[in-house]
Amino acid sequence: MCGIYFSLSTNGSVLPNEETCNLLRNRGPDSYQVHTTQQELSLNHTGQTGAVSVTLTFISTVLSLRGDHVYAQPLVDSSTQSVFCWNGEAWKIAGEPIQDNDTESIFQLFLRATRSSSDAVDREDPVRHIAGVISNITGPFSFVFYDAVNSRLYFSRDCLGRRSLLQGLDESGSLRICSVCDSSSSSHFEEVDTNGVHFIDFEQDVLQNALVSGAVKFNLDAIQTLRWEHKDSTTSCLRSPISYMNKSVPNGTPPSLTIDSCPIQELERRLRQSLHLRIQKVPDPPSTTISDMKVAVLFSGGLDCTLLARLSHDILPKNETIDLLNVAFENPRVAAAAAGKEGATSSVYESCPDRITGRAAFAELQRVCPDRNWRFVAIDIPYTETVAHRDMVKRLMRPHNTEMDLSIAYALYFASRARGIALNSRDSSSEPTQYASPARVLLSGLGADELFAGYARHGVAFARDGFGGLIDEIHLDVSRLGKRNLGRDDRILSNWGREARYPFLDEDFVSYVLEAPVWEKCGFGVPEPSETTEVDYTGIDPEKKALRLLALKLGMANVAREKKRAIQFGSRTAKMEKGRTKGTDALS
């Protein structure tokens, strides 16, 4: 995880204010570096010819999780003066796993792409070469790359939007691109669109004169976009890594799904592959006496996160502890309602739905995997603490600004802080103790609901329009993943110097799930297995049925039957104050 800041200005180097610098350092505590360079631009928008010097300022902070040492950024090529800021995890390039540092590998590929086309007559060649490199990257990313050879600036996010990057103009007309909203600018910041690779050609007109003030400002129309095309396209130079969705409907009644069905076996294999990339070779956390743990799970006790924890057990060495981060909030509205009930004595935290399911799933993991030390971290957040951090959470999630955004962000913010009361499964007889997890890698189950039809509206769509309606609803969810909330979540989760990893959103895994017929993913319209089977399939809901059957196969019968619950209701961050606010209402 890294922090990126870039500015393009005619008024010298434009730096972020102290607050933004601190947020960038929070994202990348291992390195902070600034690099500036100059570019001469022609200015002829008003019919007058001339030139103006602009300053390009690059800042990178680094959370080092790849390679054997800290690779400080920005990377600068000594021979061409090209500059690279990278925030991502390139798990594979052209299908081959990267063994060393991914930042250096991507930079060298970009440099090779710019040099190989520097003598070409066709000005489009460098863009196509850069796009070809990006098309071959598997993993989440955002980046800013200055091609000094061809006088271009590239910036982008991956097509699923798993890493944050925002853009905006300040009052003087300087362009800013940043991992977080730069509060030193009063102008609007917006998320960089995930529809393709954006670039600025400095040999074209990128500046404009303000007629009243005479100031020279950046021209937003100068930003060009090379759009993602389908992965099987033979003509496009920027190919999406995501497959088309299989929209076929069954001819008759589809076959039953069981834990021994081929689709469930293949699902397990594919999910293990995705998870293996994300939790192997994680370096030891720095400056800590706890050397037996590196990975934590954002853990509600629900199906998706518990499945990731269970599979992680099979991949990680047995001597490593896995932290299970479970957050619960004091909600005054809920507490007041409970206080009025006779005999209400339970803890406001222990009565939270996610705390109840979290402890139950913790017990099931101990039963199924007794040779692993599981550390359950109960993160209890008093209402006063929620209020104290409100402004910071709102600051991080910007430009998102609704009540629902805030309630979800609260849960992610405090869960990723990872401070609470810890209970070790290998020492359950001892008293729980105060604990702060040193884990720098956080596993999240995000994406499972969209891919495997986990929301109630998927059932509504099937009841209304059958398989066709169900397929359309899943397709809508997947198609808008890159435009929804992953950028917000990245800004929140990375604030504590940790990196969220999403095994369900691995490009190869997403493509595999999309290519599978819908009746192999969920149980709508699929008959129950024969009653003669030795496995008890009762109570397995149709939502995400394939994942539920995989949990059942792995010995987690209770987790396989766990109901879907939104994070803001499970942790009780929704509707903390009395009133009639809706989740879609804008914050004041």
Short mmCIF file of N, CA and C in Angstrom, two decimals, residues 408-482:
data_model
loop_
_atom_site.label_atom_id
_atom_site.label_comp_id
_atom_site.label_asym_id
_atom_site.label_seq_id
_atom_site.Cartn_x
_atom_site.Cartn_y
_atom_site.Cartn_z
N ILE A 408 -20.83 2.64 7.15
CA ILE A 408 -19.92 1.58 6.69
C ILE A 408 -18.48 1.95 7.00
N ALA A 409 -18.14 3.22 6.77
CA ALA A 409 -16.76 3.66 7.00
C ALA A 409 -16.37 3.54 8.47
N TYR A 410 -17.29 3.85 9.38
CA TYR A 410 -16.99 3.67 10.81
C TYR A 410 -16.51 2.25 11.09
N ALA A 411 -17.27 1.28 10.61
CA ALA A 411 -16.94 -0.12 10.89
C ALA A 411 -15.57 -0.49 10.32
N LEU A 412 -15.29 -0.08 9.09
CA LEU A 412 -14.00 -0.40 8.47
C LEU A 412 -12.85 0.32 9.16
N TYR A 413 -13.08 1.56 9.55
CA TYR A 413 -12.05 2.39 10.18
C TYR A 413 -11.57 1.78 11.50
N PHE A 414 -12.51 1.44 12.37
CA PHE A 414 -12.11 0.92 13.68
C PHE A 414 -11.68 -0.55 13.61
N ALA A 415 -12.26 -1.32 12.69
CA ALA A 415 -11.81 -2.70 12.53
C ALA A 415 -10.36 -2.75 12.07
N SER A 416 -10.01 -1.88 11.12
CA SER A 416 -8.64 -1.89 10.60
C SER A 416 -7.65 -1.25 11.56
N ARG A 417 -8.12 -0.46 12.51
CA ARG A 417 -7.21 0.01 13.56
C ARG A 417 -6.70 -1.17 14.37
N ALA A 418 -7.55 -2.19 14.53
CA ALA A 418 -7.14 -3.51 15.07
C ALA A 418 -6.67 -3.45 16.51
N ARG A 419 -7.34 -2.65 17.33
CA ARG A 419 -7.02 -2.59 18.77
C ARG A 419 -8.24 -3.05 19.56
N GLY A 420 -8.04 -4.05 20.42
CA GLY A 420 -9.15 -4.55 21.20
C GLY A 420 -8.71 -5.52 22.28
N ILE A 421 -9.64 -6.37 22.68
CA ILE A 421 -9.39 -7.39 23.70
C ILE A 421 -9.18 -8.72 22.99
N ALA A 422 -8.03 -9.33 23.18
CA ALA A 422 -7.67 -10.53 22.43
C ALA A 422 -7.84 -11.79 23.27
N LEU A 423 -8.33 -12.83 22.60
CA LEU A 423 -8.46 -14.15 23.21
C LEU A 423 -7.83 -15.16 22.25
N ASN A 424 -6.82 -15.89 22.73
CA ASN A 424 -6.14 -16.89 21.93
C ASN A 424 -6.79 -18.25 22.10
N SER A 425 -7.01 -18.94 20.99
CA SER A 425 -7.66 -20.25 21.06
C SER A 425 -6.78 -21.28 21.77
N ARG A 426 -5.47 -21.13 21.71
CA ARG A 426 -4.58 -22.08 22.37
C ARG A 426 -4.43 -21.81 23.85
N ASP A 427 -4.96 -20.68 24.29
CA ASP A 427 -4.84 -20.34 25.70
C ASP A 427 -6.16 -19.76 26.18
N SER A 428 -7.25 -20.47 25.85
CA SER A 428 -8.59 -19.94 26.12
C SER A 428 -8.90 -19.86 27.61
N SER A 429 -8.11 -20.53 28.44
CA SER A 429 -8.37 -20.49 29.89
C SER A 429 -7.86 -19.21 30.53
N SER A 430 -6.96 -18.49 29.82
CA SER A 430 -6.41 -17.26 30.38
C SER A 430 -7.37 -16.09 30.18
N GLU A 431 -7.10 -15.01 30.90
CA GLU A 431 -7.95 -13.83 30.79
C GLU A 431 -7.66 -13.10 29.46
N PRO A 432 -8.70 -12.61 28.78
CA PRO A 432 -8.47 -11.79 27.59
C PRO A 432 -7.64 -10.56 27.93
N THR A 433 -6.80 -10.12 27.00
CA THR A 433 -5.88 -9.01 27.27
C THR A 433 -5.99 -7.94 26.19
N GLN A 434 -5.59 -6.72 26.56
CA GLN A 434 -5.53 -5.63 25.59
C GLN A 434 -4.50 -5.97 24.52
N TYR A 435 -4.81 -5.65 23.26
CA TYR A 435 -3.97 -6.11 22.17
C TYR A 435 -4.12 -5.18 20.97
N ALA A 436 -2.99 -4.94 20.30
CA ALA A 436 -3.01 -4.21 19.02
C ALA A 436 -2.34 -5.10 17.99
N SER A 437 -3.07 -5.49 16.96
CA SER A 437 -2.53 -6.41 15.96
C SER A 437 -1.45 -5.72 15.13
N PRO A 438 -0.31 -6.39 14.93
CA PRO A 438 0.73 -5.83 14.07
C PRO A 438 0.53 -6.16 12.59
N ALA A 439 -0.51 -6.91 12.27
CA ALA A 439 -0.72 -7.37 10.89
C ALA A 439 -0.79 -6.19 9.93
N ARG A 440 -0.08 -6.32 8.81
CA ARG A 440 -0.14 -5.30 7.78
C ARG A 440 -1.00 -5.75 6.60
N VAL A 441 -1.41 -6.98 6.58
CA VAL A 441 -2.27 -7.51 5.52
C VAL A 441 -3.61 -7.89 6.13
N LEU A 442 -4.69 -7.31 5.59
CA LEU A 442 -6.04 -7.58 6.05
C LEU A 442 -6.81 -8.26 4.93
N LEU A 443 -7.42 -9.40 5.22
CA LEU A 443 -8.24 -10.10 4.24
C LEU A 443 -9.69 -9.65 4.36
N SER A 444 -10.30 -9.38 3.22
CA SER A 444 -11.70 -8.96 3.17
C SER A 444 -12.47 -9.87 2.23
N GLY A 445 -13.71 -10.18 2.61
CA GLY A 445 -14.57 -11.01 1.77
C GLY A 445 -15.38 -10.23 0.76
N LEU A 446 -15.04 -8.96 0.56
CA LEU A 446 -15.82 -8.13 -0.35
C LEU A 446 -15.80 -8.72 -1.77
N GLY A 447 -16.93 -8.65 -2.43
CA GLY A 447 -17.08 -9.15 -3.79
C GLY A 447 -17.89 -10.43 -3.88
N ALA A 448 -17.93 -11.19 -2.78
CA ALA A 448 -18.65 -12.47 -2.82
C ALA A 448 -20.14 -12.28 -3.05
N ASP A 449 -20.73 -11.28 -2.44
CA ASP A 449 -22.17 -11.06 -2.59
C ASP A 449 -22.54 -10.71 -4.03
N GLU A 450 -21.71 -9.89 -4.67
CA GLU A 450 -21.99 -9.49 -6.04
C GLU A 450 -21.84 -10.67 -7.01
N LEU A 451 -20.81 -11.48 -6.80
CA LEU A 451 -20.52 -12.57 -7.73
C LEU A 451 -21.46 -13.76 -7.57
N PHE A 452 -21.85 -14.06 -6.33
CA PHE A 452 -22.59 -15.29 -6.05
C PHE A 452 -24.05 -15.04 -5.64
N ALA A 453 -24.57 -13.84 -5.92
CA ALA A 453 -25.97 -13.51 -5.64
C ALA A 453 -26.29 -13.61 -4.15
N GLY A 454 -25.63 -12.75 -3.36
CA GLY A 454 -25.79 -12.81 -1.92
C GLY A 454 -26.76 -11.82 -1.33
N TYR A 455 -27.31 -10.93 -2.14
CA TYR A 455 -28.23 -9.92 -1.63
C TYR A 455 -29.68 -10.36 -1.78
N ALA A 456 -30.54 -9.81 -0.91
CA ALA A 456 -31.96 -10.17 -0.96
C ALA A 456 -32.58 -9.81 -2.30
N ARG A 457 -32.11 -8.74 -2.92
CA ARG A 457 -32.69 -8.34 -4.21
C ARG A 457 -32.42 -9.35 -5.32
N HIS A 458 -31.39 -10.21 -5.14
CA HIS A 458 -31.18 -11.25 -6.14
C HIS A 458 -32.33 -12.26 -6.12
N GLY A 459 -32.78 -12.58 -4.91
CA GLY A 459 -33.94 -13.45 -4.80
C GLY A 459 -35.19 -12.81 -5.35
N VAL A 460 -35.35 -11.51 -5.13
CA VAL A 460 -36.50 -10.78 -5.66
C VAL A 460 -36.47 -10.80 -7.19
N ALA A 461 -35.28 -10.59 -7.76
CA ALA A 461 -35.15 -10.59 -9.23
C ALA A 461 -35.51 -11.96 -9.81
N PHE A 462 -35.08 -13.02 -9.12
CA PHE A 462 -35.41 -14.36 -9.62
C PHE A 462 -36.91 -14.63 -9.51
N ALA A 463 -37.52 -14.22 -8.38
CA ALA A 463 -38.95 -14.44 -8.21
C ALA A 463 -39.77 -13.67 -9.23
N ARG A 464 -39.25 -12.53 -9.65
CA ARG A 464 -39.99 -11.68 -10.60
C ARG A 464 -39.77 -12.12 -12.05
N ASP A 465 -38.51 -12.39 -12.41
CA ASP A 465 -38.19 -12.61 -13.82
C ASP A 465 -37.38 -13.88 -14.08
N GLY A 466 -37.33 -14.79 -13.12
CA GLY A 466 -36.66 -16.06 -13.34
C GLY A 466 -35.16 -15.91 -13.52
N PHE A 467 -34.56 -16.88 -14.22
CA PHE A 467 -33.10 -16.88 -14.40
C PHE A 467 -32.62 -15.65 -15.15
N GLY A 468 -33.41 -15.19 -16.11
CA GLY A 468 -33.02 -14.00 -16.86
C GLY A 468 -32.89 -12.78 -15.97
N GLY A 469 -33.87 -12.58 -15.07
CA GLY A 469 -33.81 -11.46 -14.15
C GLY A 469 -32.67 -11.57 -13.17
N LEU A 470 -32.42 -12.79 -12.69
CA LEU A 470 -31.31 -13.02 -11.75
C LEU A 470 -29.97 -12.70 -12.42
N ILE A 471 -29.80 -13.16 -13.64
CA ILE A 471 -28.55 -12.91 -14.37
C ILE A 471 -28.34 -11.42 -14.58
N ASP A 472 -29.39 -10.71 -14.95
CA ASP A 472 -29.28 -9.27 -15.17
C ASP A 472 -28.88 -8.54 -13.89
N GLU A 473 -29.42 -8.99 -12.75
CA GLU A 473 -29.11 -8.34 -11.48
C GLU A 473 -27.66 -8.57 -11.09
N ILE A 474 -27.16 -9.80 -11.26
CA ILE A 474 -25.75 -10.09 -10.96
C ILE A 474 -24.85 -9.30 -11.89
N HIS A 475 -25.20 -9.25 -13.18
CA HIS A 475 -24.40 -8.52 -14.16
C HIS A 475 -24.32 -7.04 -13.80
N LEU A 476 -25.42 -6.47 -13.34
CA LEU A 476 -25.43 -5.07 -12.94
C LEU A 476 -24.48 -4.85 -11.77
N ASP A 477 -24.51 -5.74 -10.78
CA ASP A 477 -23.64 -5.61 -9.62
C ASP A 477 -22.16 -5.65 -10.01
N VAL A 478 -21.81 -6.62 -10.83
CA VAL A 478 -20.41 -6.78 -11.20
C VAL A 478 -19.95 -5.63 -12.08
N SER A 479 -20.80 -5.16 -12.99
CA SER A 479 -20.40 -4.11 -13.92
C SER A 479 -20.13 -2.78 -13.22
N ARG A 480 -20.72 -2.57 -12.05
CA ARG A 480 -20.51 -1.29 -11.37
C ARG A 480 -19.58 -1.39 -10.17
N LEU A 481 -18.90 -2.53 -10.00
CA LEU A 481 -17.96 -2.66 -8.89
C LEU A 481 -16.91 -1.55 -8.91
N GLY A 482 -16.36 -1.26 -10.08
CA GLY A 482 -15.31 -0.26 -10.17
C GLY A 482 -15.76 1.15 -9.90
#
